[in-house]
PDB file of C-alpha atoms and ligand atoms in Angstrom:
ATOM      1  CA  UNK A   1     -21.831  13.700  -9.730  1.00  0.00           C
ATOM      2  CA  UNK A   2     -19.976  10.753 -11.127  1.00  0.00           C
ATOM      3  CA  UNK A   3     -18.239   8.042  -9.298  1.00  0.00           C
ATOM      4  CA  UNK A   4     -16.590  10.274  -6.443  1.00  0.00           C
ATOM      5  CA  UNK A   5     -17.736  10.053  -3.057  1.00  0.00           C
ATOM      6  CA  UNK A   6     -19.707  12.854  -1.552  1.00  0.00           C
ATOM      7  CA  UNK A   7     -17.295  15.196   0.893  1.00  0.00           C
ATOM      8  CA  UNK A   8     -19.397  14.549   4.008  1.00  0.00           C
ATOM      9  CA  UNK A   9     -18.534  10.917   3.798  1.00  0.00           C
ATOM     10  CA  UNK A  10     -15.639  11.100   5.547  1.00  0.00           C
ATOM     11  CA  UNK A  11     -16.222  14.166   7.986  1.00  0.00           C
ATOM     12  CA  UNK A  12     -18.087  12.057  10.350  1.00  0.00           C
ATOM     13  CA  UNK A  13     -16.541   9.347  12.663  1.00  0.00           C
ATOM     14  CA  UNK A  14     -18.717   6.417  10.929  1.00  0.00           C
ATOM     15  CA  UNK A  15     -18.167   5.157   7.480  1.00  0.00           C
ATOM     16  CA  UNK A  16     -19.647   2.817   5.336  1.00  0.00           C
ATOM     17  CA  UNK A  17     -16.449   0.697   6.184  1.00  0.00           C
ATOM     18  CA  UNK A  18     -17.604   0.223  10.014  1.00  0.00           C
ATOM     19  CA  UNK A  19     -20.321  -1.581   8.684  1.00  0.00           C
ATOM     20  CA  UNK A  20     -18.772  -3.728   5.979  1.00  0.00           C
ATOM     21  CA  UNK A  21     -15.646  -4.675   8.461  1.00  0.00           C
ATOM     22  CA  UNK A  22     -13.574  -5.718   5.921  1.00  0.00           C
ATOM     23  CA  UNK A  23     -10.362  -7.944   6.690  1.00  0.00           C
ATOM     24  CA  UNK A  24      -7.161  -5.575   5.791  1.00  0.00           C
ATOM     25  CA  UNK A  25      -3.386  -6.661   5.385  1.00  0.00           C
ATOM     26  CA  UNK A  26      -1.423  -3.647   4.943  1.00  0.00           C
ATOM     27  CA  UNK A  27       1.468  -4.013   2.534  1.00  0.00           C
ATOM     28  CA  UNK A  28       4.395  -2.031   3.047  1.00  0.00           C
ATOM     29  CA  UNK A  29       8.052  -1.462   2.047  1.00  0.00           C
ATOM     30  CA  UNK A  30      10.100   1.161  -0.160  1.00  0.00           C
ATOM     31  CA  UNK A  31       9.442   2.260  -3.373  1.00  0.00           C
ATOM     32  CA  UNK A  32      10.761  -0.982  -5.720  1.00  0.00           C
ATOM     33  CA  UNK A  33      10.536  -3.212  -2.675  1.00  0.00           C
ATOM     34  CA  UNK A  34       8.202  -5.816  -4.812  1.00  0.00           C
ATOM     35  CA  UNK A  35       4.778  -4.679  -3.202  1.00  0.00           C
ATOM     36  CA  UNK A  36       2.902  -5.414  -6.084  1.00  0.00           C
ATOM     37  CA  UNK A  37       4.719  -8.219  -7.965  1.00  0.00           C
ATOM     38  CA  UNK A  38       4.039 -10.169  -4.303  1.00  0.00           C
ATOM     39  CA  UNK A  39       0.277  -8.805  -3.960  1.00  0.00           C
ATOM     40  CA  UNK A  40      -0.146 -10.306  -7.494  1.00  0.00           C
ATOM     41  CA  UNK A  41       0.914 -13.802  -6.109  1.00  0.00           C
ATOM     42  CA  UNK A  42      -1.367 -13.380  -2.708  1.00  0.00           C
ATOM     43  CA  UNK A  43      -4.394 -12.770  -4.811  1.00  0.00           C
ATOM     44  CA  UNK A  44      -3.683 -15.884  -6.756  1.00  0.00           C
ATOM     45  CA  UNK A  45      -3.398 -17.951  -4.201  1.00  0.00           C
ATOM     46  CA  UNK A  46      -5.276 -16.739  -1.151  1.00  0.00           C
ATOM     47  CA  UNK A  47      -8.237 -14.980  -2.858  1.00  0.00           C
ATOM     48  CA  UNK A  48      -7.693 -11.230  -1.471  1.00  0.00           C
ATOM     49  CA  UNK A  49      -8.336  -8.140  -3.272  1.00  0.00           C
ATOM     50  CA  UNK A  50      -5.391  -6.191  -4.374  1.00  0.00           C
ATOM     51  CA  UNK A  51      -6.104  -2.301  -4.045  1.00  0.00           C
ATOM     52  CA  UNK A  52      -2.647  -0.351  -4.509  1.00  0.00           C
ATOM     53  CA  UNK A  53      -2.847   3.191  -3.289  1.00  0.00           C
ATOM     54  CA  UNK A  54      -0.422   4.415  -6.313  1.00  0.00           C
ATOM     55  CA  UNK A  55      -2.796   2.786  -8.957  1.00  0.00           C
ATOM     56  CA  UNK A  56      -6.005   4.526  -7.343  1.00  0.00           C
ATOM     57  CA  UNK A  57      -4.410   7.655  -7.377  1.00  0.00           C
ATOM     58  CA  UNK A  58      -3.253   7.206 -11.128  1.00  0.00           C
ATOM     59  CA  UNK A  59      -6.707   6.179 -12.003  1.00  0.00           C
ATOM     60  CA  UNK A  60      -7.830   9.245 -10.565  1.00  0.00           C
ATOM     61  CA  UNK A  61      -5.429  11.425 -12.440  1.00  0.00           C
ATOM     62  CA  UNK A  62      -6.706   9.415 -16.001  1.00  0.00           C
ATOM     63  CA  UNK A  63     -10.301   9.850 -15.235  1.00  0.00           C
ATOM     64  CA  UNK A  64     -10.030  13.377 -15.378  1.00  0.00           C
ATOM     65  CA  UNK A  65     -10.972  14.148 -11.664  1.00  0.00           C
ATOM     66  CA  UNK A  66     -10.499  18.076 -10.249  1.00  0.00           C
ATOM     67  CA  UNK A  67      -8.076  16.403  -8.192  1.00  0.00           C
ATOM     68  CA  UNK A  68      -6.096  15.275 -10.770  1.00  0.00           C
ATOM     69  CA  UNK A  69      -3.390  17.709 -11.882  1.00  0.00           C
ATOM     70  CA  UNK A  70      -2.550  18.007  -7.801  1.00  0.00           C
ATOM     71  CA  UNK A  71      -2.510  14.509  -7.420  1.00  0.00           C
ATOM     72  CA  UNK A  72      -0.117  14.267 -10.878  1.00  0.00           C
ATOM     73  CA  UNK A  73       2.178  16.953  -9.470  1.00  0.00           C
ATOM     74  CA  UNK A  74       2.369  15.554  -6.016  1.00  0.00           C
ATOM     75  CA  UNK A  75       3.452  11.853  -7.510  1.00  0.00           C
ATOM     76  CA  UNK A  76       6.023  13.506  -9.965  1.00  0.00           C
ATOM     77  CA  UNK A  77       7.595  14.938  -6.775  1.00  0.00           C
ATOM     78  CA  UNK A  78       7.524  11.885  -4.909  1.00  0.00           C
ATOM     79  CA  UNK A  79       5.555  13.550  -2.239  1.00  0.00           C
ATOM     80  CA  UNK A  80       2.115  11.975  -0.204  1.00  0.00           C
ATOM     81  CA  UNK A  81      -1.192  13.180  -1.409  1.00  0.00           C
ATOM     82  CA  UNK A  82      -3.221  14.135   1.352  1.00  0.00           C
ATOM     83  CA  UNK A  83      -5.134  11.411   2.896  1.00  0.00           C
ATOM     84  CA  UNK A  84      -8.800  12.472   2.707  1.00  0.00           C
ATOM     85  CA  UNK A  85      -7.984  11.881  -1.366  1.00  0.00           C
ATOM     86  CA  UNK A  86      -6.662   8.974  -1.060  1.00  0.00           C
ATOM     87  CA  UNK A  87      -8.978   7.628   1.757  1.00  0.00           C
ATOM     88  CA  UNK A  88     -11.737   7.859  -0.750  1.00  0.00           C
ATOM     89  CA  UNK A  89     -10.429   6.263  -3.150  1.00  0.00           C
ATOM     90  CA  UNK A  90      -9.868   3.089  -1.180  1.00  0.00           C
ATOM     91  CA  UNK A  91     -13.245   3.181   0.762  1.00  0.00           C
ATOM     92  CA  UNK A  92     -14.653   3.366  -2.851  1.00  0.00           C
ATOM     93  CA  UNK A  93     -13.031   0.468  -4.006  1.00  0.00           C
ATOM     94  CA  UNK A  94     -13.396  -1.703  -0.871  1.00  0.00           C
ATOM     95  CA  UNK A  95     -17.520  -0.740  -1.252  1.00  0.00           C
ATOM     96  CA  UNK A  96     -17.623  -1.510  -4.640  1.00  0.00           C
ATOM     97  CA  UNK A  97     -15.597  -4.958  -4.185  1.00  0.00           C
ATOM     98  CA  UNK A  98     -17.756  -8.379  -3.184  1.00  0.00           C
ATOM     99  CA  UNK A  99     -15.250  -9.861  -1.260  1.00  0.00           C
ATOM    100  CA  UNK A 100     -14.489  -9.021   1.961  1.00  0.00           C
ATOM    101  CA  UNK A 101     -10.445  -9.272   2.080  1.00  0.00           C
ATOM    102  CA  UNK A 102      -8.216  -6.915   0.954  1.00  0.00           C
ATOM    103  CA  UNK A 103      -4.360  -6.112   0.487  1.00  0.00           C
ATOM    104  CA  UNK A 104      -3.638  -2.588   0.706  1.00  0.00           C
ATOM    105  CA  UNK A 105      -0.350  -1.771  -1.200  1.00  0.00           C
ATOM    106  CA  UNK A 106       1.364   1.259  -0.451  1.00  0.00           C
ATOM    107  CA  UNK A 107      -0.936   2.816   2.462  1.00  0.00           C
ATOM    108  CA  UNK A 108      -0.511   4.094   5.062  1.00  0.00           C
ATOM    109  CA  UNK A 109       2.420   6.360   3.781  1.00  0.00           C
ATOM    110  CA  UNK A 110       2.838   8.279   6.737  1.00  0.00           C
ATOM    111  CA  UNK A 111       1.311   8.891  10.563  1.00  0.00           C
ATOM    112  CA  UNK A 112      -1.593  11.146   9.051  1.00  0.00           C
ATOM    113  CA  UNK A 113      -2.523   8.293   6.391  1.00  0.00           C
ATOM    114  CA  UNK A 114      -2.255   5.849   9.375  1.00  0.00           C
ATOM    115  CA  UNK A 115      -4.421   7.738  11.951  1.00  0.00           C
ATOM    116  CA  UNK A 116      -7.000   9.462   9.512  1.00  0.00           C
ATOM    117  CA  UNK A 117      -7.747   5.559   8.151  1.00  0.00           C
ATOM    118  CA  UNK A 118      -7.955   4.273  11.524  1.00  0.00           C
ATOM    119  CA  UNK A 119     -10.350   6.885  12.874  1.00  0.00           C
ATOM    120  CA  UNK A 120     -12.798   7.315   9.642  1.00  0.00           C
ATOM    121  CA  UNK A 121     -12.916   3.517   9.120  1.00  0.00           C
ATOM    122  CA  UNK A 122     -12.489   2.257  12.389  1.00  0.00           C
ATOM    123  CA  UNK A 123     -10.166  -0.848  11.022  1.00  0.00           C
ATOM    124  CA  UNK A 124      -7.096  -1.966  12.530  1.00  0.00           C
ATOM    125  CA  UNK A 125      -5.199  -4.538  10.011  1.00  0.00           C
ATOM    126  CA  UNK A 126      -4.875  -8.073  10.612  1.00  0.00           C
ATOM    127  CA  UNK A 127      -1.067  -7.844   9.933  1.00  0.00           C
ATOM    128  CA  UNK A 128       1.195  -5.595   8.240  1.00  0.00           C
ATOM    129  CA  UNK A 129       3.430  -7.231   5.506  1.00  0.00           C
ATOM    130  CA  UNK A 130       6.789  -5.346   5.367  1.00  0.00           C
ATOM    131  CA  UNK A 131       9.066  -5.875   2.633  1.00  0.00           C
ATOM    132  CA  UNK A 132      12.848  -4.787   3.853  1.00  0.00           C
ATOM    133  CA  UNK A 133      15.110  -4.215   0.864  1.00  0.00           C
ATOM    134  CA  UNK A 134      18.510  -2.134   0.471  1.00  0.00           C
ATOM    135  CA  UNK A 135      17.949   1.150  -1.423  1.00  0.00           C
ATOM    136  CA  UNK A 136      20.617   0.167  -3.926  1.00  0.00           C
ATOM    137  CA  UNK A 137      18.271  -2.840  -4.907  1.00  0.00           C
ATOM    138  CA  UNK A 138      14.916  -0.784  -5.019  1.00  0.00           C
ATOM    139  CA  UNK A 139      16.960   1.845  -7.223  1.00  0.00           C
ATOM    140  CA  UNK A 140      18.106  -0.884  -9.867  1.00  0.00           C
ATOM    141  CA  UNK A 141      14.353  -2.115 -10.049  1.00  0.00           C
ATOM    142  CA  UNK A 142      12.568   1.318 -10.486  1.00  0.00           C
ATOM    143  CA  UNK A 143      15.682   2.093 -12.967  1.00  0.00           C
ATOM    144  CA  UNK A 144      14.237  -1.242 -15.257  1.00  0.00           C
ATOM    145  CA  UNK A 145      10.821  -1.306 -13.961  1.00  0.00           C
ATOM    146  CA  UNK A 146       9.552   0.170 -17.791  1.00  0.00           C
ATOM    147  CA  UNK A 147       6.183   1.123 -16.749  1.00  0.00           C
ATOM    148  CA  UNK A 148       6.606   4.694 -18.089  1.00  0.00           C
ATOM    149  CA  UNK A 149       5.786   6.041 -14.781  1.00  0.00           C
ATOM    150  CA  UNK A 150       6.882   9.838 -14.259  1.00  0.00           C
ATOM    151  CA  UNK A 151       8.457   8.856 -11.118  1.00  0.00           C
ATOM    152  CA  UNK A 152      10.416   6.277 -11.932  1.00  0.00           C
ATOM    153  CA  UNK A 153      13.651   8.555 -13.017  1.00  0.00           C
ATOM    154  CA  UNK A 154      16.980   9.174 -10.622  1.00  0.00           C
ATOM    155  CA  UNK A 155      15.674  12.465  -9.201  1.00  0.00           C
ATOM    156  CA  UNK A 156      12.541  11.739  -8.288  1.00  0.00           C
ATOM    157  CA  UNK A 157      13.506   7.987  -6.810  1.00  0.00           C
ATOM    158  CA  UNK A 158      15.890   9.564  -4.437  1.00  0.00           C
ATOM    159  CA  UNK A 159      13.152  11.922  -3.190  1.00  0.00           C
ATOM    160  CA  UNK A 160      10.800   8.771  -2.641  1.00  0.00           C
ATOM    161  CA  UNK A 161      13.730   7.075  -0.405  1.00  0.00           C
ATOM    162  CA  UNK A 162      13.766  10.410   1.287  1.00  0.00           C
ATOM    163  CA  UNK A 163      10.197  10.311   2.165  1.00  0.00           C
ATOM    164  CA  UNK A 164      10.047   6.504   3.002  1.00  0.00           C
ATOM    165  CA  UNK A 165      12.811   7.099   5.537  1.00  0.00           C
ATOM    166  CA  UNK A 166      11.374  10.191   6.673  1.00  0.00           C
ATOM    167  CA  UNK A 167       7.587   9.418   6.752  1.00  0.00           C
ATOM    168  CA  UNK A 168       6.959   6.009   6.099  1.00  0.00           C
ATOM    169  CA  UNK A 169       9.214   3.991   8.273  1.00  0.00           C
ATOM    170  CA  UNK A 170       7.353   5.620  11.284  1.00  0.00           C
ATOM    171  CA  UNK A 171       3.838   3.659  10.301  1.00  0.00           C
ATOM    172  CA  UNK A 172       5.891   0.659  10.178  1.00  0.00           C
ATOM    173  CA  UNK A 173       7.392   1.423  13.658  1.00  0.00           C
ATOM    174  CA  UNK A 174       4.227   2.068  15.107  1.00  0.00           C
ATOM    175  CA  UNK A 175       2.649  -1.210  13.964  1.00  0.00           C
ATOM    176  CA  UNK A 176       5.890  -3.203  15.171  1.00  0.00           C
ATOM    177  CA  UNK A 177       5.168  -1.611  18.698  1.00  0.00           C
ATOM    178  CA  UNK A 178       1.876  -3.430  18.448  1.00  0.00           C
ATOM    179  CA  UNK A 179       3.297  -6.751  17.319  1.00  0.00           C
ATOM    180  CA  UNK A 180       1.634  -6.948  14.147  1.00  0.00           C
ATOM    181  CA  UNK A 181       4.550  -6.456  11.095  1.00  0.00           C
ATOM    182  CA  UNK A 182       5.492  -9.326   9.245  1.00  0.00           C
ATOM    183  CA  UNK A 183       8.702  -8.384   7.603  1.00  0.00           C
ATOM    184  CA  UNK A 184       9.922 -10.238   4.721  1.00  0.00           C
ATOM    185  CA  UNK A 185      13.431 -10.112   3.342  1.00  0.00           C
ATOM    186  CA  UNK A 186      12.642  -8.850  -0.200  1.00  0.00           C
ATOM    187  CA  UNK A 187      16.105  -8.463  -1.551  1.00  0.00           C
ATOM    188  CA  UNK A 188      16.068 -12.211  -3.025  1.00  0.00           C
ATOM    189  CA  UNK A 189      14.393 -13.595  -5.875  1.00  0.00           C
ATOM    190  CA  UNK A 190      10.493 -13.437  -6.505  1.00  0.00           C
ATOM    191  CA  UNK A 191       9.964 -16.790  -5.640  1.00  0.00           C
ATOM    192  CA  UNK A 192      12.135 -16.751  -2.556  1.00  0.00           C
ATOM    193  CA  UNK A 193      10.093 -13.800  -1.228  1.00  0.00           C
ATOM    194  CA  UNK A 194       6.853 -15.784  -2.095  1.00  0.00           C
ATOM    195  CA  UNK A 195       7.919 -18.417   0.244  1.00  0.00           C
ATOM    196  CA  UNK A 196       8.113 -16.375   2.975  1.00  0.00           C
ATOM    197  CA  UNK A 197       4.995 -14.546   1.906  1.00  0.00           C
ATOM    198  CA  UNK A 198       3.446 -17.746   2.003  1.00  0.00           C
ATOM    199  CA  UNK A 199       4.366 -18.798   5.080  1.00  0.00           C
ATOM    200  CA  UNK A 200       3.008 -15.543   6.914  1.00  0.00           C
ATOM    201  CA  UNK A 201      -0.796 -15.932   4.868  1.00  0.00           C
ATOM    202  CA  UNK A 202      -1.009 -19.654   5.304  1.00  0.00           C
ATOM    203  CA  UNK A 203      -2.974 -20.537   8.997  1.00  0.00           C
ATOM    204  CA  UNK A 204      -0.953 -22.017  11.741  1.00  0.00           C
ATOM    205  CA  UNK A 205      -3.205 -24.909  11.735  1.00  0.00           C
ATOM    206  CA  UNK A 206      -2.530 -25.842   7.779  1.00  0.00           C
ATOM    207  CA  UNK A 207       1.175 -25.554   8.767  1.00  0.00           C
ATOM    208  CA  UNK A 208       0.812 -28.646  11.498  1.00  0.00           C
ATOM    209  CA  UNK A 209      -1.290 -30.385   8.802  1.00  0.00           C
ATOM    210  CA  UNK A 210       1.068 -30.145   6.264  1.00  0.00           C
TER     211      UNK A 210
HETATM  212  N1  ADP B   1      12.159 -10.111  -5.604  1.00  0.00           N
HETATM  213  C1  ADP B   1      12.466  -9.279  -6.828  1.00  0.00           C
HETATM  214  N2  ADP B   1      13.701  -9.491  -7.457  1.00  0.00           N
HETATM  215  C2  ADP B   1      14.134  -8.924  -8.949  1.00  0.00           C
HETATM  216  N3  ADP B   1      13.130  -7.838  -8.948  1.00  0.00           N
HETATM  217  C3  ADP B   1      11.980  -7.734  -8.784  1.00  0.00           C
HETATM  218  C4  ADP B   1      11.573  -8.276  -7.323  1.00  0.00           C
HETATM  219  N4  ADP B   1      10.197  -8.005  -6.850  1.00  0.00           N
HETATM  220  C5  ADP B   1       9.945  -7.141  -7.879  1.00  0.00           C
HETATM  221  N5  ADP B   1      10.798  -7.180  -8.905  1.00  0.00           N
HETATM  222  C6  ADP B   1      10.579  -5.778 -10.215  1.00  0.00           C
HETATM  223  O1  ADP B   1      10.866  -4.598  -9.490  1.00  0.00           O
HETATM  224  C7  ADP B   1      10.230  -3.647  -9.864  1.00  0.00           C
HETATM  225  C8  ADP B   1       9.398  -3.355  -8.816  1.00  0.00           C
HETATM  226  O2  ADP B   1       8.527  -4.282  -8.489  1.00  0.00           O
HETATM  227  P1  ADP B   1       6.982  -3.778  -7.845  1.00  0.00           P
HETATM  228  O3  ADP B   1       6.260  -4.825  -7.486  1.00  0.00           O
HETATM  229  O4  ADP B   1       6.550  -2.621  -8.588  1.00  0.00           O
HETATM  230  O5  ADP B   1       7.385  -3.165  -6.359  1.00  0.00           O
HETATM  231  P2  ADP B   1       6.690  -1.814  -5.816  1.00  0.00           P
HETATM  232  O6  ADP B   1       5.037  -1.999  -5.893  1.00  0.00           O
HETATM  233  O7  ADP B   1       6.857  -2.399  -4.134  1.00  0.00           O
HETATM  234  O8  ADP B   1       6.931  -0.445  -6.147  1.00  0.00           O
HETATM  235  C9  ADP B   1       9.323  -4.547 -10.985  1.00  0.00           C
HETATM  236  O9  ADP B   1      10.321  -4.343 -12.333  1.00  0.00           O
HETATM  237  C10 ADP B   1       9.491  -6.004 -10.880  1.00  0.00           C
HETATM  238  O10 ADP B   1       9.182  -6.880 -11.911  1.00  0.00           O
HETATM  239  N1  CDP B   2      -0.605   6.490   0.286  1.00  0.00           N
HETATM  240  C1  CDP B   2      -0.281   6.709  -0.922  1.00  0.00           C
HETATM  241  C2  CDP B   2       0.048   5.921  -1.699  1.00  0.00           C
HETATM  242  C3  CDP B   2       1.496   6.732  -2.931  1.00  0.00           C
HETATM  243  N2  CDP B   2       0.996   7.865  -2.693  1.00  0.00           N
HETATM  244  C4  CDP B   2       1.708   8.768  -4.197  1.00  0.00           C
HETATM  245  O1  CDP B   2       1.836   7.787  -5.170  1.00  0.00           O
HETATM  246  C5  CDP B   2       3.556   7.362  -5.820  1.00  0.00           C
HETATM  247  C6  CDP B   2       3.405   6.040  -5.859  1.00  0.00           C
HETATM  248  O2  CDP B   2       3.005   5.164  -5.288  1.00  0.00           O
HETATM  249  P1  CDP B   2       3.354   3.678  -5.749  1.00  0.00           P
HETATM  250  O3  CDP B   2       2.596   2.795  -4.092  1.00  0.00           O
HETATM  251  O4  CDP B   2       2.617   3.271  -6.585  1.00  0.00           O
HETATM  252  O5  CDP B   2       4.639   3.507  -5.590  1.00  0.00           O
HETATM  253  P2  CDP B   2       5.614   2.074  -5.357  1.00  0.00           P
HETATM  254  O6  CDP B   2       5.759   2.069  -3.759  1.00  0.00           O
HETATM  255  O7  CDP B   2       4.758   1.205  -5.747  1.00  0.00           O
HETATM  256  O8  CDP B   2       6.858   2.507  -6.132  1.00  0.00           O
HETATM  257  C7  CDP B   2       3.889   8.030  -4.008  1.00  0.00           C
HETATM  258  O9  CDP B   2       5.485   7.985  -4.346  1.00  0.00           O
HETATM  259  C8  CDP B   2       2.994   9.048  -3.782  1.00  0.00           C
HETATM  260  O10 CDP B   2       3.401  10.445  -4.470  1.00  0.00           O
HETATM  261  C9  CDP B   2       0.627   8.618  -2.098  1.00  0.00           C
HETATM  262  O11 CDP B   2       0.315   9.958  -2.373  1.00  0.00           O
HETATM  263  N3  CDP B   2       0.103   8.117  -0.803  1.00  0.00           N
HETATM  264 MG1   MG B   3       3.770  -0.539  -6.210  1.00  0.00          MG
END
C-alpha cells in the first residue's frame, strides 16, 4: 500500500535500477561541507537530478511512514540509518524520475551503504565528488544553517563529525583506490568551489574547444 516499495524488491540480486542503468555521481563530504549548495548549482548547469539521502529520509519522517520514528531518532543522534531504508528511498526516487543522470548527495555514508547499493542496483558511480573542508569551518556553517534541523546543534554536530571520520571516510578511500574520486577544496567561497566543480563536470572535449 501507499508509496513504499515492496520489501521483496531489494531482497533479490536484481532491482529495477539494473534495467534503467542511470548515470550516477556520488557527492560526499563532511556535514556542512556544502554538498547541497553545490548540487543545486550542478543541477542548474549540467541537467542532473539531485537526490539528497538526508532530504529523502526527512521526507519519509514527515510522510508518517512506519519507519519515521526510527529514522527521526537516528538522525537526532547523528547515526546512519539502516541501508535498506535509504536504498529503497533512492531507488524509488530514481525510478519515478524521467531523468537518467543523478547526483546522489550524502550517500553512501558507510561501507554497508556502499556494498548494499552496489549489490542491489549493480550501479557503479561515474565518479565521486568529494568536498574537503575543515571541521572548524563545517561547524561554523552548520551552526548558522538555520534550516531548523534537529541535528544542527553542537552535540549532534560533534557526533556527526565522529561518524564521518570513523565510517564515511573509508568509502572515499575505497573509491580513491579505484581512481574515481574528484577532490574539491570546499573551504573556499561558494562561487570558487563551483568553479572547481564545473571543471570536473565539463567534458574533456569541451575544455579543449573552449
Ligand atoms: N563555500 C561555502 N562557504 C560558506 N558557506 C557555505 C559554503 N557552502 C555552503 N555554505 C553554507 O553552509 C551551510 C551548509 O551547506 P550545505 O550545502 O547544506 O552542506 P551539506 O549538505 O554538505 O551539509 C549552509 O548554510 C550553506 O549556505
Ligand atoms: N546515507 C545516509 C544519509 C543520511 N543519513 C542520516 O541523515 C542525517 C543527515 O544527513 P544529511 O546528508 O542531510 O546531512 P548533511 O551532510 O547535509 O549535513 C545523517 O546524519 C544521518 O543520520 C543516513 O543515515 N544515511
Ligand atoms: Mg546536505
